[in-house]
Structures are given as structure tokens and as C-alpha cells.
Amino acid sequence: MAEPMGFFTDTTVCIGCKACEVACKEWNQLPSTDGGANTLSGHSYDNTRQLDGIHWRHVKFIEQFAGDRAGGRWLMMSDVCKHCVQAGCLEVCPTGAIIRTEFDTVVIQSNVCNGCRDCIAACPFGVIGTNPVSGTAQKCTLCYDRLQVGLTPACAKACPTESIQFGPLAGLRRTARARVERLQGQGRPRAYLYGDDETILGGLNSFYLLEDRPEVYGLPAAPKLPSRNLVPGSLWSGLGALLVGLVGLVSFRQRRMEENGGKGGEGRRNV
Amino acid sequence: MSDTFFTAPPHWQWLVILYFFFGGLAGGSYLIAVLADFFGDASDRVLARLGYYVAMPAVGVGGLLLIGDLTRPERFWHMLVMSERGRPILKYWSPMSVGSWGLLVFGGLAFLSFLGALAESGRAPAALSVLRHGPLARLIAVLGGLGAFFLAGYTGVLLAVTNRPVWSDTPLLGLLFLVSANSIAAAALILLGRWQGVGSSSMARLARMDRWLIVLELLVLIAFVASLGPVARVWVSAWGVLLVGVVLAGLVVPLALHWRPGLFGSLTAPAAAVLVVVGGFMLRVVIVLAAEAV
């Protein structure tokens, strides 16, 4: 297996140019929204709005301004699939369309997916969506085709400020931790890394340097795997089956006992 | 804020809701038929046959609805067979995967029981009555009964094994759907039984069963809302109003009608049954669409 590869996205140097979005769309031949119709979000300079089946990169604009516009700040973050080490989408996919590659990334095979959309509901980050052209669930592949021939993913290649860095995970983590130290030394104590270690879903192969709480960037503070509910949900259902069975048994059994004069229902079965 | 609010909706809408309803009806009807067969007496045979008559078409319709909901319906078989390797695929930790197999196996068993019921009533070759009486019939009924429990409940577990608000914020959806499915089925059989000649004693037992199931469902529904914790705030919306409507019209009123069976004369029992069936459908509408709307 090749070395685990990933993205380190340093949000402090993102300028919101959206070159990554464009490069991603171009390389992966993703269609425009509504056939190219001009659809403005109406509440932000960000008109991409979300990650989905036709937006595999999304530069979020977090516009924090006072009501009188006297003060404020922009936070920019180029969001993408996190390529989780413990991936919820891969866990639930019934067809085996979602695979882990030799680069430790998570890829949806479009020729296998049948569009049940379980992965969309399972993803803790809301990354996946249906691509109307293929009719299948799609998301960032971390440019699997480019990786296989030794190329850098399109978004990282296009990023003019190196906010998106691509490479072997071990090296990216060293770079990222050094960057956090430098920022903190420069009087930016809130800088920290999100998803660089195993605490979040076993590690995110696409991790981030942030300067505010995860929720401010639209990221869950402690994302979980969908399978956490499998055993409790099944056990409660099992209890339900027992109760329903008991109710049914009492409803039908009592009758036989009545008719057999309380002999315990030893009548002949119907089957 | 719960971490589940950072996720995207899968757009499971009317086809899935209808599947949840028909799947529940199929599982519940089959289960009641098996209970009538094993614990009832000879006069319950008509009811048992009716249960099998309902279960088979309901599960068939359910399967078609699910296929129709796929964005690539022609690839429905990818749920069962790896399209690249031609080998079966079963992920026991994925309710969607287990459910696909469950639906297939239960569908097959329901079909056999359906044939057996037809044979017993003289509408199919007498040779098929081995599917209705004897050891093979008993084996089918036991396995089908287990499958019926599964089909009635797994859809709730399927919703829970995601990261969506409401669905994945409680472990009780499987329990709720299972109880509700059997309640729907009992009510549907009460309605159908009236013109299928089900005996009055069978009808009385069905009504008693449904009474208990409604009480159980009411308790589970209260536990479900309580188990959501802070996420329960999603009900402070039109969906909450609808949920209260489901509780009142689909559970409390039918229970009152069961309690006062003479209230509307001979219309009381069917009125209660209609409310339970519609309420069971609306419960699924509210739970699925409330999370879709977040």
C-alpha cells in the first residue's frame, strides 16, 4: 500500500478566491448548478453554499460582522470530504460502492453506486450529495485518478496561497503542528488543529487549522459513527418484539384457554 | 447543538415513507397470521389466511417502492450482489444491507404462505396445501414470523444508524416502528376482516391486541420524545403540531373508541381502525420529513 495521503487546509491563509472549487469542477467535469443559471444565496457573498454531489470543494465564507458593520472579520475555509479513517459513509454503504484506496482515502465508485443515499445520511459532515448527471452519490475522491499517476489533486495545485497543502499525512501533520506553534508565538493563541489526531473518527485525512470553535466553521465538535446506534437500536427493537409477541400471545392464547375450560390451551394448531 | 445538525438530508421522502408503511403492514399482518395459527383455534383460520393475503402484496409493493426510490433503480441488485465480482454482499453492521436480504427472504416466505393460504381456500392446487399444514408449513411460519419482526422494526434502526437529527439522536425508533407496524396491521385486518368473513371472536381478539398495542405505542412515543433530549426542540415547529395530531387522532381517540365501543354503533370499531392505520402512516411521515426539513 502506498503511503496515506491527505490534505492540510490552513484556513488562516485562505483568501476565498475559490480557485480550488473551479479547479475541482474542471478536472472532475462537474456540472454547474441548475444548468448554469445565476442562483445567488442572497445572504452571503458565498453562492456555492454547500458541499454536495456537484460541489466537491466549497470555500466557506464565515462573515462575522456587527449589526452596524463597524467591526467584523471574515473567516475563509476551503471545505472538502475529510476522508475519515473511520468513515461513516463506507460503514453503511450496502453495495460496496464506497472503498478505501491504497492512499487511505475514501472513494465512491460511481459505476457501483445505485443511489440509495444511505451514505448521505451517514456522513457526519454533510459532504455527500447526488450528482444529477450520474444519478449516483458523489464527493471528493482526493483526485484518485491524479494520485495514481503521481499528480497533486487539482485543488491543491490551484491554491495560490498554499492554504490547501497535499502530501503524505505524516509530513502534513508535522508542518501543521509547526504552523500552529508559529501562529501562537505571533499572538494568535486560538489557532489549533481539527482532525489531525485520532480523537476525531480515528483521524481525518483532510484536517484543518482553525481559529474559532468548530461549530463556527460548520463542523461538528465531536462527530460520531452511525454504527453507535446499531446495538442499542437492535436491542430495543428486540425488546419490542418480545412485548408485541407477548401481547399477541395473550390475545390469542386466552381465547383457547377460555374455550378449553382453562385446560391451558392444548387445542390443535392451525398449521 | 447536537453534532447531527451538521449533516445533509438524504432526500428519503414519499416512496420511502410509503415503504416504511407497507413494510410494517406486511410484517405485522404476517405476524398476526402466525400468532393466529399457533395460538388460536380452528375459527382463527380465516384470520390467519387474511394475514397472509395482506402480507405478500404489501411486501411486494414495498420492494417496488424501494427500487423506485433509488436514483439508479436498474442497479437495485447491487444491494445483494457485488456488481464487479458477482459475489453476494452482506454487511451485517449496515441495516440497509441486512434489510435488503431480509426483504428478499421475508418476501419469499410470505409468498409461500400466500400460496398455502390460497390452497387452503381452494383457490390454488391442493398440492400446495403442504405450505399451509404440516412440518414444512410450520417451518415457514416460524422463519416468516421472525422475518416479520425484523421487517417491522429494522426500518427504525436503519434511520438510527445515520447521523441525521432526530433519527440518530435516539435508539428507540426501531422499537417505535415495530409496535406501530403491528398496531397498523391489527387495525387493517379489523377493517378487511369485516368483508372477508373473519369470525366475531377473531375480530374481538384482534381488537384486544390492538388496544394493548396502542397503549404500548403511546408509552414508546413518550419515551422517544424524552430520549431526544435537547434535540426535541425540532418539534417546536409545524412538525411538532403534526406529531401531537398523530398522538391525538391516531392513538388517543382510537383508544377512547375501543373503550366506548357503542359510541357510534357499528361504525365505532372501523372508525378506530381507520384512525390507527392513518395515524401509523402519518407517524412515519412526521418522523421522516421532520428530519429532512432540519
Short mmCIF file of N, CA and C in Angstrom, two decimals, chain A residues 54-151:
data_model
loop_
_atom_site.label_atom_id
_atom_site.label_comp_id
_atom_site.label_asym_id
_atom_site.label_seq_id
_atom_site.Cartn_x
_atom_site.Cartn_y
_atom_site.Cartn_z
N ILE A 54 -22.24 17.84 -6.73
CA ILE A 54 -21.57 18.57 -7.81
C ILE A 54 -20.64 19.66 -7.28
N HIS A 55 -20.51 19.74 -5.96
CA HIS A 55 -19.54 20.65 -5.34
C HIS A 55 -18.68 19.83 -4.39
N TRP A 56 -17.50 19.43 -4.86
CA TRP A 56 -16.64 18.58 -4.03
C TRP A 56 -15.67 19.41 -3.21
N ARG A 57 -15.50 20.68 -3.58
CA ARG A 57 -14.78 21.67 -2.77
C ARG A 57 -15.74 22.81 -2.55
N HIS A 58 -15.71 23.39 -1.38
CA HIS A 58 -16.57 24.53 -1.09
C HIS A 58 -15.82 25.49 -0.19
N VAL A 59 -15.54 26.69 -0.69
CA VAL A 59 -14.89 27.70 0.16
C VAL A 59 -15.98 28.40 0.96
N LYS A 60 -15.98 28.11 2.26
CA LYS A 60 -16.98 28.74 3.13
C LYS A 60 -16.54 30.16 3.47
N PHE A 61 -17.48 31.09 3.43
CA PHE A 61 -17.23 32.44 3.93
C PHE A 61 -17.98 32.57 5.25
N ILE A 62 -17.23 32.71 6.33
CA ILE A 62 -17.91 32.95 7.60
C ILE A 62 -17.79 34.45 7.87
N GLU A 63 -18.92 35.12 7.68
CA GLU A 63 -18.91 36.59 7.71
C GLU A 63 -19.41 37.05 9.07
N GLN A 64 -18.48 37.43 9.94
CA GLN A 64 -18.85 37.82 11.30
C GLN A 64 -18.80 39.33 11.42
N PHE A 65 -19.95 39.97 11.31
CA PHE A 65 -19.99 41.43 11.35
C PHE A 65 -21.00 41.91 12.38
N ALA A 66 -20.69 43.04 13.01
CA ALA A 66 -21.64 43.65 13.93
C ALA A 66 -22.79 44.23 13.10
N GLY A 67 -23.92 44.43 13.76
CA GLY A 67 -25.10 44.92 13.06
C GLY A 67 -24.84 46.23 12.32
N ASP A 68 -24.04 47.14 12.93
CA ASP A 68 -23.78 48.44 12.29
C ASP A 68 -22.59 48.40 11.36
N ARG A 69 -22.06 47.20 11.11
CA ARG A 69 -20.91 46.99 10.22
C ARG A 69 -19.65 47.71 10.70
N ALA A 70 -19.63 48.17 11.97
CA ALA A 70 -18.47 48.92 12.48
C ALA A 70 -17.24 48.03 12.56
N GLY A 71 -17.43 46.81 13.01
CA GLY A 71 -16.29 45.91 13.12
C GLY A 71 -16.68 44.53 12.64
N GLY A 72 -15.70 43.72 12.36
CA GLY A 72 -16.03 42.36 11.95
C GLY A 72 -14.84 41.66 11.35
N ARG A 73 -15.07 40.41 10.97
CA ARG A 73 -13.99 39.67 10.32
C ARG A 73 -14.55 38.63 9.37
N TRP A 74 -13.72 38.23 8.43
CA TRP A 74 -14.03 37.13 7.54
C TRP A 74 -13.21 35.92 7.99
N LEU A 75 -13.88 34.78 8.02
CA LEU A 75 -13.12 33.53 8.14
C LEU A 75 -13.37 32.79 6.83
N MET A 76 -12.30 32.33 6.21
CA MET A 76 -12.44 31.57 4.96
C MET A 76 -11.97 30.14 5.21
N MET A 77 -12.68 29.21 4.68
CA MET A 77 -12.26 27.83 4.86
C MET A 77 -12.66 27.02 3.63
N SER A 78 -11.68 26.42 2.99
CA SER A 78 -11.97 25.56 1.86
C SER A 78 -12.31 24.17 2.38
N ASP A 79 -13.59 23.83 2.33
CA ASP A 79 -14.07 22.58 2.92
C ASP A 79 -14.07 21.47 1.86
N VAL A 80 -13.96 20.24 2.33
CA VAL A 80 -13.88 19.10 1.43
C VAL A 80 -14.19 17.84 2.24
N CYS A 81 -14.35 16.71 1.55
CA CYS A 81 -14.51 15.42 2.26
C CYS A 81 -13.31 15.22 3.18
N LYS A 82 -13.57 14.69 4.38
CA LYS A 82 -12.50 14.56 5.37
C LYS A 82 -11.72 13.25 5.20
N HIS A 83 -12.18 12.37 4.34
CA HIS A 83 -11.52 11.07 4.14
C HIS A 83 -11.20 10.44 5.50
N CYS A 84 -12.26 10.32 6.33
CA CYS A 84 -12.13 9.83 7.71
C CYS A 84 -11.49 8.45 7.74
N VAL A 85 -10.65 8.23 8.76
CA VAL A 85 -10.09 6.89 8.96
C VAL A 85 -11.22 5.92 9.33
N GLN A 86 -12.16 6.39 10.18
CA GLN A 86 -13.37 5.61 10.45
C GLN A 86 -14.51 6.32 9.73
N ALA A 87 -14.81 5.88 8.53
CA ALA A 87 -15.74 6.61 7.67
C ALA A 87 -17.17 6.08 7.79
N GLY A 88 -18.08 6.96 8.19
CA GLY A 88 -19.49 6.58 8.35
C GLY A 88 -20.11 6.14 7.03
N CYS A 89 -19.75 6.82 5.93
CA CYS A 89 -20.33 6.51 4.62
C CYS A 89 -19.96 5.09 4.20
N LEU A 90 -18.68 4.78 4.38
CA LEU A 90 -18.17 3.47 3.99
C LEU A 90 -18.82 2.36 4.83
N GLU A 91 -19.06 2.71 6.10
CA GLU A 91 -19.66 1.75 7.02
C GLU A 91 -21.05 1.31 6.55
N VAL A 92 -21.90 2.26 6.16
CA VAL A 92 -23.30 1.90 5.86
C VAL A 92 -23.54 1.47 4.42
N CYS A 93 -22.66 1.84 3.49
CA CYS A 93 -22.90 1.58 2.06
C CYS A 93 -23.22 0.10 1.81
N PRO A 94 -24.45 -0.21 1.33
CA PRO A 94 -24.83 -1.62 1.19
C PRO A 94 -24.27 -2.29 -0.06
N THR A 95 -23.83 -1.50 -1.04
CA THR A 95 -23.42 -2.10 -2.31
C THR A 95 -21.92 -2.35 -2.40
N GLY A 96 -21.17 -1.81 -1.45
CA GLY A 96 -19.72 -1.90 -1.55
C GLY A 96 -19.16 -0.88 -2.54
N ALA A 97 -19.98 0.11 -2.90
CA ALA A 97 -19.51 1.14 -3.84
C ALA A 97 -18.43 2.01 -3.21
N ILE A 98 -18.51 2.18 -1.88
CA ILE A 98 -17.54 3.06 -1.21
C ILE A 98 -16.36 2.21 -0.73
N ILE A 99 -15.18 2.62 -1.17
CA ILE A 99 -13.98 1.83 -0.86
C ILE A 99 -12.91 2.72 -0.21
N ARG A 100 -11.97 2.05 0.46
CA ARG A 100 -10.78 2.74 0.94
C ARG A 100 -9.66 2.40 -0.04
N THR A 101 -8.98 3.42 -0.53
CA THR A 101 -7.97 3.19 -1.56
C THR A 101 -6.60 2.90 -0.94
N GLU A 102 -5.66 2.60 -1.80
CA GLU A 102 -4.29 2.35 -1.34
C GLU A 102 -3.65 3.61 -0.75
N PHE A 103 -4.26 4.78 -0.99
CA PHE A 103 -3.74 6.03 -0.41
C PHE A 103 -4.44 6.37 0.91
N ASP A 104 -5.24 5.42 1.44
CA ASP A 104 -6.01 5.60 2.68
C ASP A 104 -7.08 6.68 2.53
N THR A 105 -7.52 6.88 1.30
CA THR A 105 -8.60 7.83 1.06
C THR A 105 -9.90 7.06 0.83
N VAL A 106 -11.02 7.77 0.86
CA VAL A 106 -12.33 7.13 0.71
C VAL A 106 -12.96 7.57 -0.61
N VAL A 107 -13.29 6.59 -1.45
CA VAL A 107 -13.77 6.90 -2.80
C VAL A 107 -15.09 6.17 -3.07
N ILE A 108 -16.04 6.89 -3.69
CA ILE A 108 -17.30 6.26 -4.13
C ILE A 108 -17.14 5.84 -5.59
N GLN A 109 -17.30 4.56 -5.87
CA GLN A 109 -17.23 4.06 -7.25
C GLN A 109 -18.58 4.32 -7.91
N SER A 110 -18.58 5.25 -8.84
CA SER A 110 -19.86 5.68 -9.43
C SER A 110 -20.52 4.57 -10.24
N ASN A 111 -19.71 3.63 -10.75
CA ASN A 111 -20.31 2.55 -11.56
C ASN A 111 -20.96 1.48 -10.70
N VAL A 112 -20.74 1.54 -9.38
CA VAL A 112 -21.33 0.54 -8.49
C VAL A 112 -22.52 1.13 -7.72
N CYS A 113 -22.42 2.40 -7.34
CA CYS A 113 -23.46 3.06 -6.53
C CYS A 113 -24.82 2.98 -7.22
N ASN A 114 -25.86 2.65 -6.44
CA ASN A 114 -27.20 2.60 -7.03
C ASN A 114 -28.11 3.71 -6.51
N GLY A 115 -27.52 4.63 -5.74
CA GLY A 115 -28.28 5.81 -5.33
C GLY A 115 -29.27 5.58 -4.21
N CYS A 116 -28.91 4.72 -3.24
CA CYS A 116 -29.82 4.53 -2.09
C CYS A 116 -29.74 5.70 -1.12
N ARG A 117 -28.61 6.41 -1.15
CA ARG A 117 -28.40 7.65 -0.40
C ARG A 117 -28.21 7.45 1.11
N ASP A 118 -27.95 6.21 1.52
CA ASP A 118 -27.68 5.95 2.93
C ASP A 118 -26.42 6.69 3.38
N CYS A 119 -25.42 6.77 2.48
CA CYS A 119 -24.16 7.43 2.82
C CYS A 119 -24.36 8.92 3.09
N ILE A 120 -25.34 9.53 2.39
CA ILE A 120 -25.59 10.96 2.58
C ILE A 120 -26.07 11.19 4.01
N ALA A 121 -26.97 10.32 4.48
CA ALA A 121 -27.49 10.44 5.84
C ALA A 121 -26.44 10.06 6.88
N ALA A 122 -25.48 9.22 6.49
CA ALA A 122 -24.49 8.71 7.44
C ALA A 122 -23.32 9.66 7.64
N CYS A 123 -22.98 10.45 6.62
CA CYS A 123 -21.79 11.30 6.71
C CYS A 123 -21.96 12.33 7.83
N PRO A 124 -21.04 12.36 8.81
CA PRO A 124 -21.19 13.29 9.93
C PRO A 124 -20.97 14.74 9.53
N PHE A 125 -20.42 14.97 8.32
CA PHE A 125 -20.08 16.33 7.90
C PHE A 125 -20.99 16.86 6.78
N GLY A 126 -21.94 16.07 6.33
CA GLY A 126 -22.83 16.52 5.26
C GLY A 126 -22.11 16.78 3.96
N VAL A 127 -21.15 15.92 3.63
CA VAL A 127 -20.28 16.15 2.47
C VAL A 127 -20.89 15.61 1.17
N ILE A 128 -21.61 14.50 1.26
CA ILE A 128 -22.01 13.76 0.06
C ILE A 128 -23.35 14.26 -0.47
N GLY A 129 -23.52 14.19 -1.77
CA GLY A 129 -24.80 14.53 -2.40
C GLY A 129 -24.96 13.73 -3.68
N THR A 130 -26.15 13.82 -4.27
CA THR A 130 -26.39 13.10 -5.52
C THR A 130 -25.98 13.98 -6.70
N ASN A 131 -25.21 13.41 -7.62
CA ASN A 131 -24.87 14.13 -8.84
C ASN A 131 -25.97 13.83 -9.86
N PRO A 132 -26.70 14.85 -10.31
CA PRO A 132 -27.84 14.59 -11.19
C PRO A 132 -27.44 14.02 -12.55
N VAL A 133 -26.19 14.19 -12.94
CA VAL A 133 -25.76 13.66 -14.24
C VAL A 133 -25.59 12.14 -14.16
N SER A 134 -24.90 11.68 -13.11
CA SER A 134 -24.65 10.24 -13.00
C SER A 134 -25.78 9.53 -12.25
N GLY A 135 -26.56 10.30 -11.49
CA GLY A 135 -27.60 9.69 -10.67
C GLY A 135 -27.03 8.88 -9.51
N THR A 136 -25.80 9.18 -9.13
CA THR A 136 -25.18 8.43 -8.03
C THR A 136 -24.69 9.41 -6.96
N ALA A 137 -24.39 8.86 -5.78
CA ALA A 137 -23.84 9.68 -4.70
C ALA A 137 -22.38 10.00 -5.04
N GLN A 138 -22.01 11.26 -4.89
CA GLN A 138 -20.62 11.62 -5.21
C GLN A 138 -20.06 12.62 -4.22
N LYS A 139 -18.74 12.63 -4.17
CA LYS A 139 -18.00 13.54 -3.30
C LYS A 139 -16.55 13.55 -3.78
N CYS A 140 -15.72 14.34 -3.10
CA CYS A 140 -14.29 14.41 -3.40
C CYS A 140 -13.66 13.01 -3.41
N THR A 141 -12.86 12.74 -4.42
CA THR A 141 -12.16 11.45 -4.48
C THR A 141 -10.69 11.63 -4.06
N LEU A 142 -10.35 12.82 -3.60
CA LEU A 142 -8.97 13.26 -3.39
C LEU A 142 -8.19 13.02 -4.70
N CYS A 143 -8.87 13.29 -5.80
CA CYS A 143 -8.33 13.12 -7.16
C CYS A 143 -7.60 11.77 -7.29
N TYR A 144 -8.37 10.71 -7.04
CA TYR A 144 -7.80 9.36 -7.08
C TYR A 144 -7.08 9.10 -8.40
N ASP A 145 -7.69 9.59 -9.50
CA ASP A 145 -7.07 9.36 -10.82
C ASP A 145 -5.72 10.08 -10.93
N ARG A 146 -5.63 11.28 -10.37
CA ARG A 146 -4.36 12.02 -10.43
C ARG A 146 -3.33 11.37 -9.51
N LEU A 147 -3.78 10.93 -8.33
CA LEU A 147 -2.85 10.30 -7.39
C LEU A 147 -2.20 9.06 -8.00
N GLN A 148 -3.00 8.31 -8.76
CA GLN A 148 -2.48 7.06 -9.33
C GLN A 148 -1.35 7.29 -10.32
N VAL A 149 -1.28 8.51 -10.88
CA VAL A 149 -0.18 8.79 -11.81
C VAL A 149 0.79 9.82 -11.22
N GLY A 150 0.72 9.97 -9.89
CA GLY A 150 1.71 10.79 -9.21
C GLY A 150 1.48 12.29 -9.28
N LEU A 151 0.24 12.71 -9.62
CA LEU A 151 -0.05 14.14 -9.68
C LEU A 151 -0.68 14.63 -8.37
#
